[in-house]
Tab-separated table of C-alpha atoms and ligand atoms in Angstrom:
chain	number	residue	atom	x	y	z
A	1	UNK	CA	-0.165	0.041	0.336
A	2	UNK	CA	2.788	2.278	0.997
A	3	UNK	CA	4.971	1.979	-1.975
A	4	UNK	CA	1.841	1.755	-4.183
A	5	UNK	CA	1.054	5.449	-2.775
A	6	UNK	CA	4.654	6.399	-3.212
A	7	UNK	CA	4.946	5.123	-6.930
A	8	UNK	CA	1.550	7.164	-7.613
A	9	UNK	CA	2.954	10.794	-5.975
A	10	UNK	CA	6.264	9.651	-8.064
A	11	UNK	CA	4.029	9.199	-11.006
A	12	UNK	CA	1.612	12.616	-10.305
A	13	UNK	CA	5.540	14.214	-10.301
A	14	UNK	CA	6.434	12.395	-13.659
A	15	UNK	CA	2.947	13.362	-15.251
A	16	UNK	CA	3.374	17.150	-14.105
A	17	UNK	CA	6.732	17.582	-15.302
A	18	UNK	CA	6.071	15.625	-18.533
A	19	UNK	CA	3.064	17.716	-18.986
A	20	UNK	CA	4.437	20.552	-18.256
A	21	UNK	CA	7.326	19.908	-20.734
A	22	UNK	CA	4.879	18.674	-23.805
A	23	UNK	CA	2.640	22.332	-22.997
A	24	UNK	CA	6.316	24.131	-23.927
A	25	UNK	CA	7.004	21.995	-26.533
A	26	UNK	CA	3.686	22.855	-28.863
A	27	UNK	CA	5.126	24.455	-31.469
A	28	UNK	CA	3.679	27.613	-32.779
A	29	UNK	CA	5.003	26.596	-36.528
A	30	UNK	CA	2.460	24.742	-38.595
A	31	UNK	CA	3.249	21.762	-39.955
A	32	UNK	CA	3.481	22.603	-43.648
A	33	UNK	CA	3.153	19.209	-44.690
A	34	UNK	CA	-0.588	19.255	-43.203
A	35	UNK	CA	-1.829	22.303	-44.083
A	36	UNK	CA	-5.622	22.946	-44.251
A	37	UNK	CA	-6.378	22.801	-48.092
A	38	UNK	CA	-8.858	25.584	-47.933
A	39	UNK	CA	-8.734	29.022	-45.731
A	40	UNK	CA	-11.897	30.899	-45.174
A	41	UNK	CA	-11.365	34.420	-43.422
A	42	UNK	CA	-13.904	37.126	-42.357
A	43	UNK	CA	-11.806	40.298	-42.835
A	44	UNK	CA	-13.492	41.752	-39.628
A	45	UNK	CA	-12.521	44.792	-36.986
A	46	UNK	CA	-11.630	47.152	-39.622
A	47	UNK	CA	-13.742	50.046	-38.111
A	48	UNK	CA	-12.483	49.680	-34.352
A	49	UNK	CA	-9.082	49.447	-35.303
A	50	UNK	CA	-9.663	52.993	-36.769
A	51	UNK	CA	-11.584	54.070	-34.248
A	52	UNK	CA	-8.689	52.934	-31.447
A	53	UNK	CA	-6.552	55.616	-33.015
A	54	UNK	CA	-9.163	58.464	-33.562
A	55	UNK	CA	-9.182	57.664	-37.477
A	56	UNK	CA	-11.824	57.299	-39.962
A	57	UNK	CA	-13.366	54.115	-40.217
A	58	UNK	CA	-12.179	53.966	-43.980
A	59	UNK	CA	-8.767	54.412	-42.694
A	60	UNK	CA	-9.202	51.052	-41.078
A	61	UNK	CA	-10.546	49.423	-44.672
A	62	UNK	CA	-7.345	50.977	-45.935
A	63	UNK	CA	-4.651	48.842	-43.455
A	64	UNK	CA	-7.490	46.299	-43.791
A	65	UNK	CA	-6.679	46.004	-47.651
A	66	UNK	CA	-3.184	46.191	-46.953
A	67	UNK	CA	-3.595	43.012	-44.520
A	68	UNK	CA	-5.449	40.952	-47.106
A	69	UNK	CA	-2.361	41.469	-49.449
A	70	UNK	CA	0.414	40.481	-46.913
A	71	UNK	CA	-1.893	37.467	-46.072
A	72	UNK	CA	-2.766	36.190	-49.324
A	73	UNK	CA	0.713	36.560	-50.210
A	74	UNK	CA	1.886	34.463	-47.270
A	75	UNK	CA	-0.782	31.394	-48.154
A	76	UNK	CA	0.513	31.540	-51.624
A	77	UNK	CA	3.961	31.150	-50.513
A	78	UNK	CA	3.664	28.158	-47.726
A	79	UNK	CA	1.243	26.275	-50.567
A	80	UNK	CA	-2.432	27.079	-48.861
A	81	UNK	CA	-4.588	25.944	-52.052
A	82	UNK	CA	-7.530	27.981	-51.372
A	83	UNK	CA	-7.887	31.483	-50.091
A	84	UNK	CA	-11.792	32.918	-49.478
A	85	UNK	CA	-12.288	35.923	-48.186
A	86	UNK	CA	-15.190	37.830	-46.914
A	87	UNK	CA	-14.852	41.421	-48.363
A	88	UNK	CA	-18.582	42.810	-48.687
A	89	UNK	CA	-21.344	41.370	-47.432
A	90	UNK	CA	-24.891	41.445	-48.904
A	91	UNK	CA	-26.251	43.562	-45.591
A	92	UNK	CA	-22.935	46.026	-45.855
A	93	UNK	CA	-24.619	48.552	-48.372
A	94	UNK	CA	-26.631	49.791	-45.161
A	95	UNK	CA	-23.240	51.801	-43.945
A	96	UNK	CA	-22.924	55.168	-45.061
A	97	UNK	CA	-22.399	55.763	-48.260
A	98	UNK	CA	-18.882	57.360	-48.186
A	99	UNK	CA	-17.579	53.971	-46.287
A	100	UNK	CA	-19.116	51.952	-49.075
A	101	UNK	CA	-18.042	54.531	-51.555
A	102	UNK	CA	-14.323	53.911	-49.898
A	103	UNK	CA	-14.496	50.002	-49.765
A	104	UNK	CA	-15.296	50.113	-53.443
A	105	UNK	CA	-12.465	52.574	-54.134
A	106	UNK	CA	-9.896	50.133	-52.176
A	107	UNK	CA	-11.346	47.418	-54.178
A	108	UNK	CA	-11.059	48.441	-57.432
A	109	UNK	CA	-7.103	49.370	-56.511
A	110	UNK	CA	-6.669	46.151	-55.387
A	111	UNK	CA	-8.537	44.465	-58.638
A	112	UNK	CA	-6.295	47.243	-61.098
A	113	UNK	CA	-2.961	45.621	-58.800
A	114	UNK	CA	-4.183	42.292	-59.606
A	115	UNK	CA	-4.890	42.524	-63.480
A	116	UNK	CA	-0.998	43.399	-63.398
A	117	UNK	CA	-0.128	40.446	-60.913
A	118	UNK	CA	-1.524	37.705	-61.196
A	119	UNK	CA	0.257	35.991	-64.051
A	120	UNK	CA	3.516	36.354	-61.862
A	121	UNK	CA	2.155	35.862	-59.023
A	122	UNK	CA	0.379	32.436	-60.392
A	123	UNK	CA	-3.122	33.651	-58.891
A	124	UNK	CA	-6.404	32.415	-59.882
A	125	UNK	CA	-8.532	35.064	-58.494
A	126	UNK	CA	-12.184	34.775	-58.441
A	127	UNK	CA	-15.376	36.716	-57.178
A	128	UNK	CA	-18.277	35.273	-55.257
A	129	UNK	CA	-21.659	37.145	-55.039
A	130	UNK	CA	-24.371	38.992	-56.829
A	131	UNK	CA	-23.048	41.022	-59.477
A	132	UNK	CA	-25.869	42.968	-60.385
A	133	UNK	CA	-25.330	45.621	-57.537
A	134	UNK	CA	-21.446	45.998	-58.016
A	135	UNK	CA	-20.653	49.580	-60.047
A	136	UNK	CA	-20.280	48.721	-63.853
A	137	UNK	CA	-16.525	49.871	-63.722
A	138	UNK	CA	-15.234	47.747	-61.144
A	139	UNK	CA	-17.478	45.091	-62.501
A	140	UNK	CA	-15.411	45.458	-65.588
A	141	UNK	CA	-12.274	44.947	-64.034
A	142	UNK	CA	-13.272	42.235	-61.593
A	143	UNK	CA	-14.248	39.963	-65.222
A	144	UNK	CA	-11.174	41.259	-66.811
A	145	UNK	CA	-9.260	40.430	-63.960
A	146	UNK	CA	-10.708	36.613	-63.584
A	147	UNK	CA	-10.416	35.772	-67.422
A	148	UNK	CA	-6.381	37.058	-67.066
A	149	UNK	CA	-6.173	34.467	-64.091
A	150	UNK	CA	-8.399	31.653	-64.939
A	151	UNK	CA	-5.315	29.529	-66.379
A	152	UNK	CA	-2.989	30.184	-63.263
A	153	UNK	CA	-2.251	27.428	-61.473
A	154	UNK	CA	-0.950	28.463	-58.387
A	155	UNK	CA	-3.155	29.711	-54.922
A	156	UNK	CA	-7.035	30.504	-55.949
A	157	UNK	CA	-7.960	33.717	-54.175
A	158	UNK	CA	-11.759	33.819	-53.880
A	159	UNK	CA	-13.144	37.734	-52.927
A	160	UNK	CA	-16.521	37.416	-51.749
A	161	UNK	CA	-17.803	40.564	-52.957
A	162	UNK	CA	-21.470	41.687	-52.078
A	163	UNK	CA	-21.869	37.921	-50.885
A	164	UNK	CA	-24.684	36.634	-48.305
A	165	UNK	CA	-24.661	32.768	-47.746
A	166	UNK	CA	-28.467	33.306	-47.983
A	167	UNK	CA	-28.844	34.949	-50.834
A	168	UNK	CA	-26.503	32.301	-52.386
A	169	UNK	CA	-28.423	29.405	-51.492
A	170	UNK	CA	-32.026	31.129	-52.524
A	171	UNK	CA	-29.904	31.784	-55.926
A	172	UNK	CA	-29.253	27.939	-56.081
A	173	UNK	CA	-32.782	26.991	-55.333
A	174	UNK	CA	-34.183	29.347	-57.889
A	175	UNK	CA	-31.412	27.674	-60.465
A	176	UNK	CA	-33.035	24.178	-59.472
A	177	UNK	CA	-36.645	25.265	-58.906
A	178	UNK	CA	-36.044	26.257	-62.638
A	179	UNK	CA	-34.371	23.499	-64.003
A	180	UNK	CA	-38.084	21.133	-62.456
A	181	UNK	CA	-40.073	23.860	-64.263
A	182	UNK	CA	-38.195	23.043	-67.331
A	183	UNK	CA	-38.924	19.190	-66.849
A	184	UNK	CA	-35.371	18.640	-66.998
A	185	UNK	CA	-35.077	17.340	-63.386
A	186	UNK	CA	-37.435	15.759	-60.589
A	187	UNK	CA	-37.470	17.470	-57.118
A	188	UNK	CA	-36.948	13.945	-55.333
A	189	UNK	CA	-33.830	13.750	-57.864
A	190	UNK	CA	-31.882	16.984	-56.223
A	191	UNK	CA	-28.799	16.151	-54.503
A	192	UNK	CA	-26.446	17.645	-51.879
A	193	UNK	CA	-23.742	17.502	-54.241
A	194	UNK	CA	-26.132	19.719	-57.352
A	195	UNK	CA	-26.933	22.426	-54.397
A	196	UNK	CA	-23.022	22.347	-54.283
A	197	UNK	CA	-22.922	22.978	-57.449
A	198	UNK	CA	-25.086	25.602	-58.192
A	199	UNK	CA	-23.248	27.763	-55.623
A	200	UNK	CA	-20.689	30.347	-56.652
A	201	UNK	CA	-18.263	28.275	-54.900
A	202	UNK	CA	-19.033	25.581	-57.368
A	203	UNK	CA	-15.970	23.322	-57.644
A	204	UNK	CA	-13.900	24.280	-54.513
A	205	UNK	CA	-13.543	22.075	-51.823
A	206	UNK	CA	-15.507	23.464	-48.352
A	207	UNK	CA	-13.177	25.471	-45.759
A	208	UNK	CA	-10.635	23.483	-43.793
A	209	UNK	CA	-10.525	26.568	-41.635
A	210	UNK	CA	-12.633	29.398	-41.033
A	211	UNK	CA	-11.058	32.542	-39.550
A	212	UNK	CA	-12.951	35.383	-37.824
A	213	UNK	CA	-10.347	38.331	-36.048
A	214	UNK	CA	-12.272	40.791	-34.281
A	215	UNK	CA	-13.291	38.887	-31.383
A	216	UNK	CA	-16.638	38.312	-32.495
A	217	UNK	CA	-17.811	34.976	-32.043
A	218	UNK	CA	-20.527	34.784	-34.832
A	219	UNK	CA	-20.761	33.640	-38.855
A	220	UNK	CA	-22.458	37.241	-39.986
A	221	UNK	CA	-23.882	35.019	-42.919
A	222	UNK	CA	-20.892	33.520	-44.285
A	223	UNK	CA	-20.677	30.061	-45.954
A	224	UNK	CA	-22.939	28.321	-44.226
A	225	UNK	CA	-23.615	25.459	-46.852
A	226	UNK	CA	-19.975	25.248	-46.879
A	227	UNK	CA	-19.129	25.022	-43.499
A	228	UNK	CA	-21.017	21.731	-42.322
A	229	UNK	CA	-17.876	20.640	-40.895
A	230	UNK	CA	-15.196	23.208	-41.067
A	231	UNK	CA	-13.344	23.982	-38.139
A	232	UNK	CA	-13.749	27.488	-36.534
A	233	UNK	CA	-10.904	30.068	-35.359
A	234	UNK	CA	-11.867	33.054	-33.860
A	235	UNK	CA	-9.103	35.376	-32.172
A	236	UNK	CA	-9.946	39.149	-30.628
A	237	UNK	CA	-7.009	40.651	-32.986
A	238	UNK	CA	-8.366	42.921	-35.395
A	239	UNK	CA	-8.142	42.517	-39.277
A	240	UNK	CA	-5.604	45.469	-39.796
A	241	UNK	CA	-3.348	44.113	-37.155
A	242	UNK	CA	-3.152	40.206	-38.129
A	243	UNK	CA	-0.315	39.059	-39.719
A	244	UNK	CA	1.854	36.068	-40.577
A	245	UNK	CA	2.064	34.742	-36.881
A	246	UNK	CA	-1.470	35.181	-36.273
A	247	UNK	CA	-1.844	32.809	-39.228
A	248	UNK	CA	0.281	30.397	-37.932
A	249	UNK	CA	-1.442	30.284	-34.942
A	250	UNK	CA	-4.590	29.766	-36.570
A	251	UNK	CA	-3.511	26.898	-38.437
A	252	UNK	CA	-1.485	25.530	-35.104
A	253	UNK	CA	-4.502	25.782	-33.400
A	254	UNK	CA	-6.634	23.809	-36.465
A	255	UNK	CA	-3.659	21.046	-36.691
A	256	UNK	CA	-4.255	20.043	-33.044
A	257	UNK	CA	-7.866	19.640	-33.808
A	258	UNK	CA	-9.707	16.205	-34.438
A	259	UNK	CA	-12.041	16.247	-37.533
A	260	UNK	CA	-14.371	13.379	-37.313
A	261	UNK	CA	-16.945	14.391	-39.888
A	262	UNK	CA	-19.841	12.268	-37.592
A	263	UNK	CA	-17.402	9.642	-37.362
A	264	UNK	CA	-15.564	7.940	-34.982
A	265	UNK	CA	-12.083	8.161	-36.158
A	266	UNK	CA	-10.133	11.215	-36.697
A	267	UNK	CA	-9.803	11.726	-40.408
A	268	UNK	CA	-7.483	14.140	-42.057
B	301	IPE	C1	-14.891	44.608	-42.056
B	301	IPE	O1	-14.718	45.369	-40.957
B	301	IPE	C2	-15.141	45.177	-43.235
B	301	IPE	C3	-16.166	44.822	-43.474
B	301	IPE	C4	-17.352	44.278	-43.283
B	301	IPE	C5	-16.703	45.933	-45.422
B	301	IPE	P1	-15.585	46.448	-40.212
B	301	IPE	O2	-15.949	47.605	-40.888
B	301	IPE	O3	-16.953	45.467	-39.924
B	301	IPE	O4	-15.075	46.428	-38.811
B	301	IPE	P2	-15.634	46.978	-37.257
B	301	IPE	O5	-16.296	45.795	-37.225
B	301	IPE	O6	-16.543	48.071	-37.383
B	301	IPE	O7	-15.065	46.782	-36.397
B	302	IPE	C1	-18.851	40.618	-41.361
B	302	IPE	O1	-18.674	41.074	-40.917
B	302	IPE	C2	-18.713	40.834	-43.292
B	302	IPE	C3	-17.363	41.096	-43.512
B	302	IPE	C4	-15.927	41.124	-43.233
B	302	IPE	C5	-17.246	41.602	-44.937
B	302	IPE	P1	-19.857	42.509	-40.563
B	302	IPE	O2	-19.053	43.746	-39.861
B	302	IPE	O3	-20.277	43.317	-41.691
B	302	IPE	O4	-20.482	41.796	-39.345
B	302	IPE	P2	-21.976	41.802	-37.887
B	302	IPE	O5	-22.228	43.164	-38.481
B	302	IPE	O6	-20.676	42.031	-37.054
B	302	IPE	O7	-22.257	41.076	-38.167
B	303	MG	MG1	-17.615	43.927	-38.444
């Protein structure tokens, strides 16, 4: 009894020490051989970043757009295959007119740069969202950038612009209902894959990791269908302050999760 008690105390000590050692050993560097294939980011917190500095909200959007460039470059460099970013939602039109205009100008600036750089950087750029409300000049540039980048084989960058997941799903339902009305499809033959293929994300694997900075713990109408088994990562860091190290942290967190997809065993 006595020796057993001793053994237990010793074992406890060893465990405590080992446990401590193990914690300090947790790497902040991602395993580059097990990267999430598809990372999606809700680029939030620009307004609060500006407010903290007594700057106009638009200044936050401007720095936030630089963060996007930096993170897209980093993802491309490390070999992430798909990056999807939420840039402007179907609900964001309700913001003051000058803020909306400033965001559209920043997007135009980005698209113009992209037109010059997508081939050099091997980026396949696409825009997800309802195009009917996008200013004509910006829309033409978007379409030109998409065309110019469509044969690129590096990272796929999907910019969600006037994007809302409910709107996306509604449009998919309308499309499938149209096929039913045309007699091309029986309602009972509609499959989940057909729904997936009717979304803006058709052909893109579902996101493995969805990151939301800024401290908000909500989804705000982003990729509701596609995120069925995504891993979420929330951080208080505001988007303009987000950097490569923060992305590393998110990826390390992702790599320490056990994804079971409803089963018992973890799946890669
Ligand atoms: C995200 O930052 C950018 C867009 C929604 C366009 P916000 O502008 O929402 O920043 P906060 O949430 O007000 O801080
Ligand atoms: C989500 O952020 C949309 C984008 C980042 C583009 P919001 O700032 O619009 O979301 P809520 O209003 O806080 O839910
Ligand atoms: Mg916000």
